[in-house]
Short mmCIF file of N, CA and C in Angstrom, two decimals:
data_model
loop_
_atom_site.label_atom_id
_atom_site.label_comp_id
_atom_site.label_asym_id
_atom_site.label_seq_id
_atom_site.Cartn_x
_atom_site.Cartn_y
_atom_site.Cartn_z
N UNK A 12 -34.19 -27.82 7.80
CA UNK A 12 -32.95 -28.55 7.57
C UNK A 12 -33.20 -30.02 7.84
N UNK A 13 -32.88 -30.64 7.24
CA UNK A 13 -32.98 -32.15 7.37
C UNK A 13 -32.09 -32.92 7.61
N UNK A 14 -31.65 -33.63 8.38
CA UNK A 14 -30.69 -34.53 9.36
C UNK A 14 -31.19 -36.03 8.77
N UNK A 15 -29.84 -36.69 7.95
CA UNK A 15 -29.48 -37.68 7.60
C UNK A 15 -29.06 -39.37 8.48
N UNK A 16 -29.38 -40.09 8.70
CA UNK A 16 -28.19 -40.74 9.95
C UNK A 16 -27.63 -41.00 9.05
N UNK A 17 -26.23 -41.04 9.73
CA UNK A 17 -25.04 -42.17 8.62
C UNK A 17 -25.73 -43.80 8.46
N UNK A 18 -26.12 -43.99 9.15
CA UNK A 18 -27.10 -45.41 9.09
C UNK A 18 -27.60 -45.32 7.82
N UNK A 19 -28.57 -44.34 7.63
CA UNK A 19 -29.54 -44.19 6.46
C UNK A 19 -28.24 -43.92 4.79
N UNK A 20 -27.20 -43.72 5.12
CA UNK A 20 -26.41 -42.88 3.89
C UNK A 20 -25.78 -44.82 3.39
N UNK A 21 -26.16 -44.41 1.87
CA UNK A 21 -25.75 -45.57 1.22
C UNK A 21 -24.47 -45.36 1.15
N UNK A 22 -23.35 -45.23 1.75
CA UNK A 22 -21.50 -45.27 1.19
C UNK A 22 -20.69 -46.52 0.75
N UNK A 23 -20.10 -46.21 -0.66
CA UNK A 23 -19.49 -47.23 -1.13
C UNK A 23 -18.75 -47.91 -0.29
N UNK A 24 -18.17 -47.52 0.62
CA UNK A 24 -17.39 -47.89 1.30
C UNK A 24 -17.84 -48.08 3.23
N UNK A 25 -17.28 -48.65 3.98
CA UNK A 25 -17.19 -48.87 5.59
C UNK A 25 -16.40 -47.71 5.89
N UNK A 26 -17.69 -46.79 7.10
CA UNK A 26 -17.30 -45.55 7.45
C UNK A 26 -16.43 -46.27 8.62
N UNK A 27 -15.19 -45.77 8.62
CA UNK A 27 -14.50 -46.17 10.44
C UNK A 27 -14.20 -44.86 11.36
N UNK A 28 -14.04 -43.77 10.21
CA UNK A 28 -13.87 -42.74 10.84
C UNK A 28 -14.52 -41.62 10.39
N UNK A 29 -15.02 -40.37 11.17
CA UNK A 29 -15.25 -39.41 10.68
C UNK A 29 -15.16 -37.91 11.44
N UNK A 30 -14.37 -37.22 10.62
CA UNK A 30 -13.88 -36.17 10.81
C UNK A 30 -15.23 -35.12 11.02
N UNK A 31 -15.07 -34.14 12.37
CA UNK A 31 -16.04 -32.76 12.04
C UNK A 31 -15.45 -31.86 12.90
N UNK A 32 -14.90 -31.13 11.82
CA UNK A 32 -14.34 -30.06 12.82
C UNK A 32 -14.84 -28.90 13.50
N UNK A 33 -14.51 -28.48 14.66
CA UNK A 33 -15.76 -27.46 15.94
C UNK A 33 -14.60 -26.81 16.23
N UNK A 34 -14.96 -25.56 16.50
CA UNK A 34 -14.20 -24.83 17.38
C UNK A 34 -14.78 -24.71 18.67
N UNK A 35 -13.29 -24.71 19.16
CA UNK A 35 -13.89 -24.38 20.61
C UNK A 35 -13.99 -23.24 21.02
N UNK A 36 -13.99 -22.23 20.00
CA UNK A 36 -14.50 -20.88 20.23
C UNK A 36 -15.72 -20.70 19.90
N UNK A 37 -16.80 -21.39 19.32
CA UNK A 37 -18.30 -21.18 19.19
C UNK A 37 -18.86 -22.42 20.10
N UNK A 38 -19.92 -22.04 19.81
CA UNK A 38 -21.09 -23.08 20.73
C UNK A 38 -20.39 -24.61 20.08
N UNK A 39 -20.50 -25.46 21.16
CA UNK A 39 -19.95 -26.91 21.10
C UNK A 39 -20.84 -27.58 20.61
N UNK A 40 -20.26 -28.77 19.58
CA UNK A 40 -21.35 -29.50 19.16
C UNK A 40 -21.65 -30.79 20.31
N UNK A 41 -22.18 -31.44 20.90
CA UNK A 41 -22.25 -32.44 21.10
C UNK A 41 -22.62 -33.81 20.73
N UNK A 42 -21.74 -34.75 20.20
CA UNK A 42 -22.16 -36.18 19.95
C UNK A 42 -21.71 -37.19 20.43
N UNK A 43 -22.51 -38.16 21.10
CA UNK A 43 -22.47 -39.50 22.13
C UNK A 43 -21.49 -40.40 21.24
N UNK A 44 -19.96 -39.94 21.00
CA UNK A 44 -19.01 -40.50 20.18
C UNK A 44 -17.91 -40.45 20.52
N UNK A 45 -16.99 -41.82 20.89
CA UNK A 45 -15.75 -41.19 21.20
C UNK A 45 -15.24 -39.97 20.13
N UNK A 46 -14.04 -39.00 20.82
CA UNK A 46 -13.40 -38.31 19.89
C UNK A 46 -12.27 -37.74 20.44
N UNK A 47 -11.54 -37.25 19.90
CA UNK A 47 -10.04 -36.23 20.05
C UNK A 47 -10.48 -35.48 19.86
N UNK A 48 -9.20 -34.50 20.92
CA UNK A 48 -9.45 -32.82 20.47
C UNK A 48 -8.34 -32.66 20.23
N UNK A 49 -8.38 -31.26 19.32
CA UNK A 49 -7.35 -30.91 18.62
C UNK A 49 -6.92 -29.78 18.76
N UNK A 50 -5.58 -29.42 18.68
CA UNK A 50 -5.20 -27.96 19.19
C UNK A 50 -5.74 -27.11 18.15
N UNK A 51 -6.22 -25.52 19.23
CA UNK A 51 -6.69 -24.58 18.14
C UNK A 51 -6.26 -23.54 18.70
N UNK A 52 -5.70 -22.19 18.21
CA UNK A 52 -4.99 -21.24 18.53
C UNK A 52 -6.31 -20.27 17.78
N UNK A 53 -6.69 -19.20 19.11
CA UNK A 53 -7.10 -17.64 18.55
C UNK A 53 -6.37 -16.34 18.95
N UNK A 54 -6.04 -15.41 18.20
CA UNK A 54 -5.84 -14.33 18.22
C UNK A 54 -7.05 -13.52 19.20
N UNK A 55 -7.36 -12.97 20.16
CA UNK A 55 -8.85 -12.67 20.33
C UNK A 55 -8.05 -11.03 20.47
N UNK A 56 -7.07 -10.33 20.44
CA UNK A 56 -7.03 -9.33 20.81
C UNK A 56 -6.14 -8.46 19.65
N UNK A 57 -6.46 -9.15 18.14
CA UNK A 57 -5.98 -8.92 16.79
C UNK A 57 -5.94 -7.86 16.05
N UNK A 58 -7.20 -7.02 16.48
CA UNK A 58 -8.13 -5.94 16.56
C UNK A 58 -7.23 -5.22 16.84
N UNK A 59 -6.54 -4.90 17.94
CA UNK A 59 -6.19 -3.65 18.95
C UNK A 59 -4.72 -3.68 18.28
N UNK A 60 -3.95 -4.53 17.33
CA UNK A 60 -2.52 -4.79 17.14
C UNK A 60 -2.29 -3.28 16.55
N UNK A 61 -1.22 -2.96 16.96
CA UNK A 61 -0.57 -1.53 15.95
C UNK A 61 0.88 -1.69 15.70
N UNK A 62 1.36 -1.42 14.35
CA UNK A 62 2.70 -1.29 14.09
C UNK A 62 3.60 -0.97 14.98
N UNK A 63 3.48 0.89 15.60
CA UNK A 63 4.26 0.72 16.86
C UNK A 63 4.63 0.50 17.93
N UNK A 64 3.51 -0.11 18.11
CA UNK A 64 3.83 -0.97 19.47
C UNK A 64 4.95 -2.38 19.48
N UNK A 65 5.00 -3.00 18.15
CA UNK A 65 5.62 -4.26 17.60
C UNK A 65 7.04 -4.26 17.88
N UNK A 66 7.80 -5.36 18.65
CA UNK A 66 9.28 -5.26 18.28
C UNK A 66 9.83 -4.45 17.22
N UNK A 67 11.03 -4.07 17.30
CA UNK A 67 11.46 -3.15 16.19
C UNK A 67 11.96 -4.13 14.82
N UNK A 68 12.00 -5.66 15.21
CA UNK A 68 12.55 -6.29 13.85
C UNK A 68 11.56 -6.50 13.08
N UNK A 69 10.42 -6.89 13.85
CA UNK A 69 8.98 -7.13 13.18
C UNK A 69 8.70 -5.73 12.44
N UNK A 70 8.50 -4.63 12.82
CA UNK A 70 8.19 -3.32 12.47
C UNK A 70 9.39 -3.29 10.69
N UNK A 71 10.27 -3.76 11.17
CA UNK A 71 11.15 -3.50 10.31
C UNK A 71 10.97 -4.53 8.80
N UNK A 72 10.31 -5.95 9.09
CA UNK A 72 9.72 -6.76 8.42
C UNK A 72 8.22 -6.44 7.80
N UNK A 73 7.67 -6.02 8.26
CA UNK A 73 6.34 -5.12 7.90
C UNK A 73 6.50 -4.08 7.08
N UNK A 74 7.56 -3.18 7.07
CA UNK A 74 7.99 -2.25 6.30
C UNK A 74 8.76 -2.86 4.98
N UNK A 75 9.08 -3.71 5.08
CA UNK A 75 9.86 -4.28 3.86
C UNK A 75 8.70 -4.92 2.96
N UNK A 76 8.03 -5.95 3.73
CA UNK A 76 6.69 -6.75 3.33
C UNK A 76 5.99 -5.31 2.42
N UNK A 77 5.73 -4.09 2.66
CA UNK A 77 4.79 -3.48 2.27
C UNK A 77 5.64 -2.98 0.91
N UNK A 78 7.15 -2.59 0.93
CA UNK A 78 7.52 -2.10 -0.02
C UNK A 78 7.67 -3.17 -1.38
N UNK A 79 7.76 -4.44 -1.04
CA UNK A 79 7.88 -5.18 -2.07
C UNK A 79 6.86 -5.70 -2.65
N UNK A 80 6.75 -5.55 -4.24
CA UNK A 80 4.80 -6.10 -4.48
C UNK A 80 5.27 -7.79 -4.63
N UNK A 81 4.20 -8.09 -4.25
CA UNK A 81 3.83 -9.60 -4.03
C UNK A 81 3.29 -9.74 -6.17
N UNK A 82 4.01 -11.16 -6.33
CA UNK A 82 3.18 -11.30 -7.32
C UNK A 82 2.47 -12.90 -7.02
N UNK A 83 1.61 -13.01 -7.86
CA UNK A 83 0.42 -14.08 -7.90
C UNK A 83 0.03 -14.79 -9.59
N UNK A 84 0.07 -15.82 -9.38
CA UNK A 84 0.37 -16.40 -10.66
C UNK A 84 -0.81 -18.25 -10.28
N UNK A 85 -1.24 -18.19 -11.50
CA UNK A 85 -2.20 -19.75 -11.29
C UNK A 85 -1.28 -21.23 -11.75
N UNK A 86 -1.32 -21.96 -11.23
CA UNK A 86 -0.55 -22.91 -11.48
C UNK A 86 -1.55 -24.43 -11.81
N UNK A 87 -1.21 -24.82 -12.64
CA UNK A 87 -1.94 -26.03 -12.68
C UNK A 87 -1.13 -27.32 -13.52
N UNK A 88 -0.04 -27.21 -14.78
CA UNK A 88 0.34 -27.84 -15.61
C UNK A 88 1.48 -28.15 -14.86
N UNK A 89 2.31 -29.28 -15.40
CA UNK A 89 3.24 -30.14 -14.95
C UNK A 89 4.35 -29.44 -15.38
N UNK A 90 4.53 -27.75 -16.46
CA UNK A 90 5.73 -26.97 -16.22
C UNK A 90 5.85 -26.09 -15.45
N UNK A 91 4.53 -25.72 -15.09
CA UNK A 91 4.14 -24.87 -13.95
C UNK A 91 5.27 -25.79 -12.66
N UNK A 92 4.64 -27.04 -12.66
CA UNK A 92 5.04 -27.78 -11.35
C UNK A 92 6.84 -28.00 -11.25
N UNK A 93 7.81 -28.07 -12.55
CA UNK A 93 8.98 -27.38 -12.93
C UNK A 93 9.35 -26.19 -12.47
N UNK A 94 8.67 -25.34 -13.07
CA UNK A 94 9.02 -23.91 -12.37
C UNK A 94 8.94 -23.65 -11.43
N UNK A 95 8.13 -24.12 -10.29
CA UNK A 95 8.20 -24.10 -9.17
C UNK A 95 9.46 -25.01 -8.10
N UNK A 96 9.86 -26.57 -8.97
CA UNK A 96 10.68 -27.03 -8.71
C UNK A 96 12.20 -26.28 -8.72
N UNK A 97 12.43 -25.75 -9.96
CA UNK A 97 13.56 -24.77 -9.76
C UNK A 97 13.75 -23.86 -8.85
N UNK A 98 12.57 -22.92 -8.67
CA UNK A 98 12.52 -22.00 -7.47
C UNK A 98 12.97 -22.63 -6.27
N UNK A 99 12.44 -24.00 -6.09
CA UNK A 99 12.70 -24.67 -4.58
C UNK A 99 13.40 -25.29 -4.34
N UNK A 100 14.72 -25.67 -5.62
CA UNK A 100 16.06 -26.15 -5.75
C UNK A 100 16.91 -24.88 -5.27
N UNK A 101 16.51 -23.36 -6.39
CA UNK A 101 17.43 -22.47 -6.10
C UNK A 101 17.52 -21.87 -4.53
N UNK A 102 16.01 -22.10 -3.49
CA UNK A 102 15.83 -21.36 -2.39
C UNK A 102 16.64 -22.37 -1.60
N UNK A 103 16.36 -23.58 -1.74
CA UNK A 103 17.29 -24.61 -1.06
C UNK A 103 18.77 -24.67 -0.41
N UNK A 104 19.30 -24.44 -1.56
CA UNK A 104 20.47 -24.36 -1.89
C UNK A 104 20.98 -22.91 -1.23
N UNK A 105 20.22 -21.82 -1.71
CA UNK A 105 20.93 -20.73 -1.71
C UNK A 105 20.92 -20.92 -0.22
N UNK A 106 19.93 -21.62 0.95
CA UNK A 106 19.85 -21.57 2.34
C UNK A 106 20.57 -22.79 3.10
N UNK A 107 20.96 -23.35 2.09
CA UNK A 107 22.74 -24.48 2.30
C UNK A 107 21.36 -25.98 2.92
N UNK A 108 20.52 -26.08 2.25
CA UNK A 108 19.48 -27.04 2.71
C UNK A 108 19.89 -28.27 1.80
N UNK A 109 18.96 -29.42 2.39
CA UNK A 109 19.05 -30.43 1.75
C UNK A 109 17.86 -30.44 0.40
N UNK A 110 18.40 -30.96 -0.50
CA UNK A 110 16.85 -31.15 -1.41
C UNK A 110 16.03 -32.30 -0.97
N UNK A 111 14.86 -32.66 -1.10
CA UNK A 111 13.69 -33.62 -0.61
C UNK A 111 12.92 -33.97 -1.67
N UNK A 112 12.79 -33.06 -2.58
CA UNK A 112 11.60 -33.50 -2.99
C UNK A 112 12.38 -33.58 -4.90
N UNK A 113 11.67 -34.29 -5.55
CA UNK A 113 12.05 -34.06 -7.65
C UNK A 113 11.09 -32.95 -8.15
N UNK A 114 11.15 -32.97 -9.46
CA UNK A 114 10.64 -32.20 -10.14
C UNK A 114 9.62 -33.22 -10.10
N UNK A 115 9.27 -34.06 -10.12
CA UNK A 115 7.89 -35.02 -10.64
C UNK A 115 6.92 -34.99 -9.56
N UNK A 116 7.08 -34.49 -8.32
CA UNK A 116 6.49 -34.43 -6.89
C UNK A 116 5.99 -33.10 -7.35
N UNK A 117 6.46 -32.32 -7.99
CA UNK A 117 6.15 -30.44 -8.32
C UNK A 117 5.26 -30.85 -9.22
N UNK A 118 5.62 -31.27 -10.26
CA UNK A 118 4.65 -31.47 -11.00
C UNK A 118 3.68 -31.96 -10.87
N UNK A 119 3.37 -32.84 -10.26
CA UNK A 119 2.00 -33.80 -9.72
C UNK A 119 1.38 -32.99 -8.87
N UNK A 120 1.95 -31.83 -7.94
CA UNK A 120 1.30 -31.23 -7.11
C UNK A 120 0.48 -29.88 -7.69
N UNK A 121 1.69 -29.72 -8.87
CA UNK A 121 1.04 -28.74 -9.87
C UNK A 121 -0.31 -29.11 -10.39
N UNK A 122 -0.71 -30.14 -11.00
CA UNK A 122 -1.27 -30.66 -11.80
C UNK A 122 -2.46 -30.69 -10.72
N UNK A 123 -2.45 -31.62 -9.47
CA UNK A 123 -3.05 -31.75 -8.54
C UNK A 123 -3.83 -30.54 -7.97
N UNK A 124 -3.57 -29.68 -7.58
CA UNK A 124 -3.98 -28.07 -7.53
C UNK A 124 -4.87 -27.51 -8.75
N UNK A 125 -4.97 -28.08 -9.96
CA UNK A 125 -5.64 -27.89 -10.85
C UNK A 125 -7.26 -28.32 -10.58
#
């Protein structure tokens, strides 16, 4: 494996920052760099979970989750990004919410996702 310095890397641009993300659940990386840490959440006992052991509303959400099929659909075009805008006008609304966002934010995100 061969190790680069950022010194040596021609970038169009002035590095000021750079992101590398570690968990702090594997071996730590160490580098002589200031840095932040960032919150990280593990499950470590995810394994052992069973339905009946679960609150009864959760149990009851799990059972619904399983009876209803999920559908899955690719999105990439700017009516795609419409159709999705309607969906998130009608969920809005039907949940007495404010709207935030246009159809042209859907669409760009549609498109964007492409």
């Amino acid at each position: 494996e061969k190790i680069i310095a950022l010194k040596e890397v021609q970038l169009p641009v002035s590095l000021h920052v750079l992101r590398i993300p570690v968990s702090a659940f594997s071996d730590s990386l160490e580098i002589p760099l200031p840095f932040v840490a960032t919150r990280e959440t593990a499950i470590s006992d995810l394994g052992e979970w069973n339905v009946p052991s679960l609150p009864p509303r959760i149990r009851r959400d799990i059972k619904k989750a399983l009876r209803t099929s999920l559908q899955t659909s690719d999105i990439g075009t700017s009516a795609d990004g419409r159709g999705l805008h309607r969906l998130y006008q009608h969920t809005v609304k039907h949940r007495g919410g404010t709207l935030r966002y246009n159809a042209k934010y859907f669409e760009a995100l549609a498109e964007l996702s492409n």
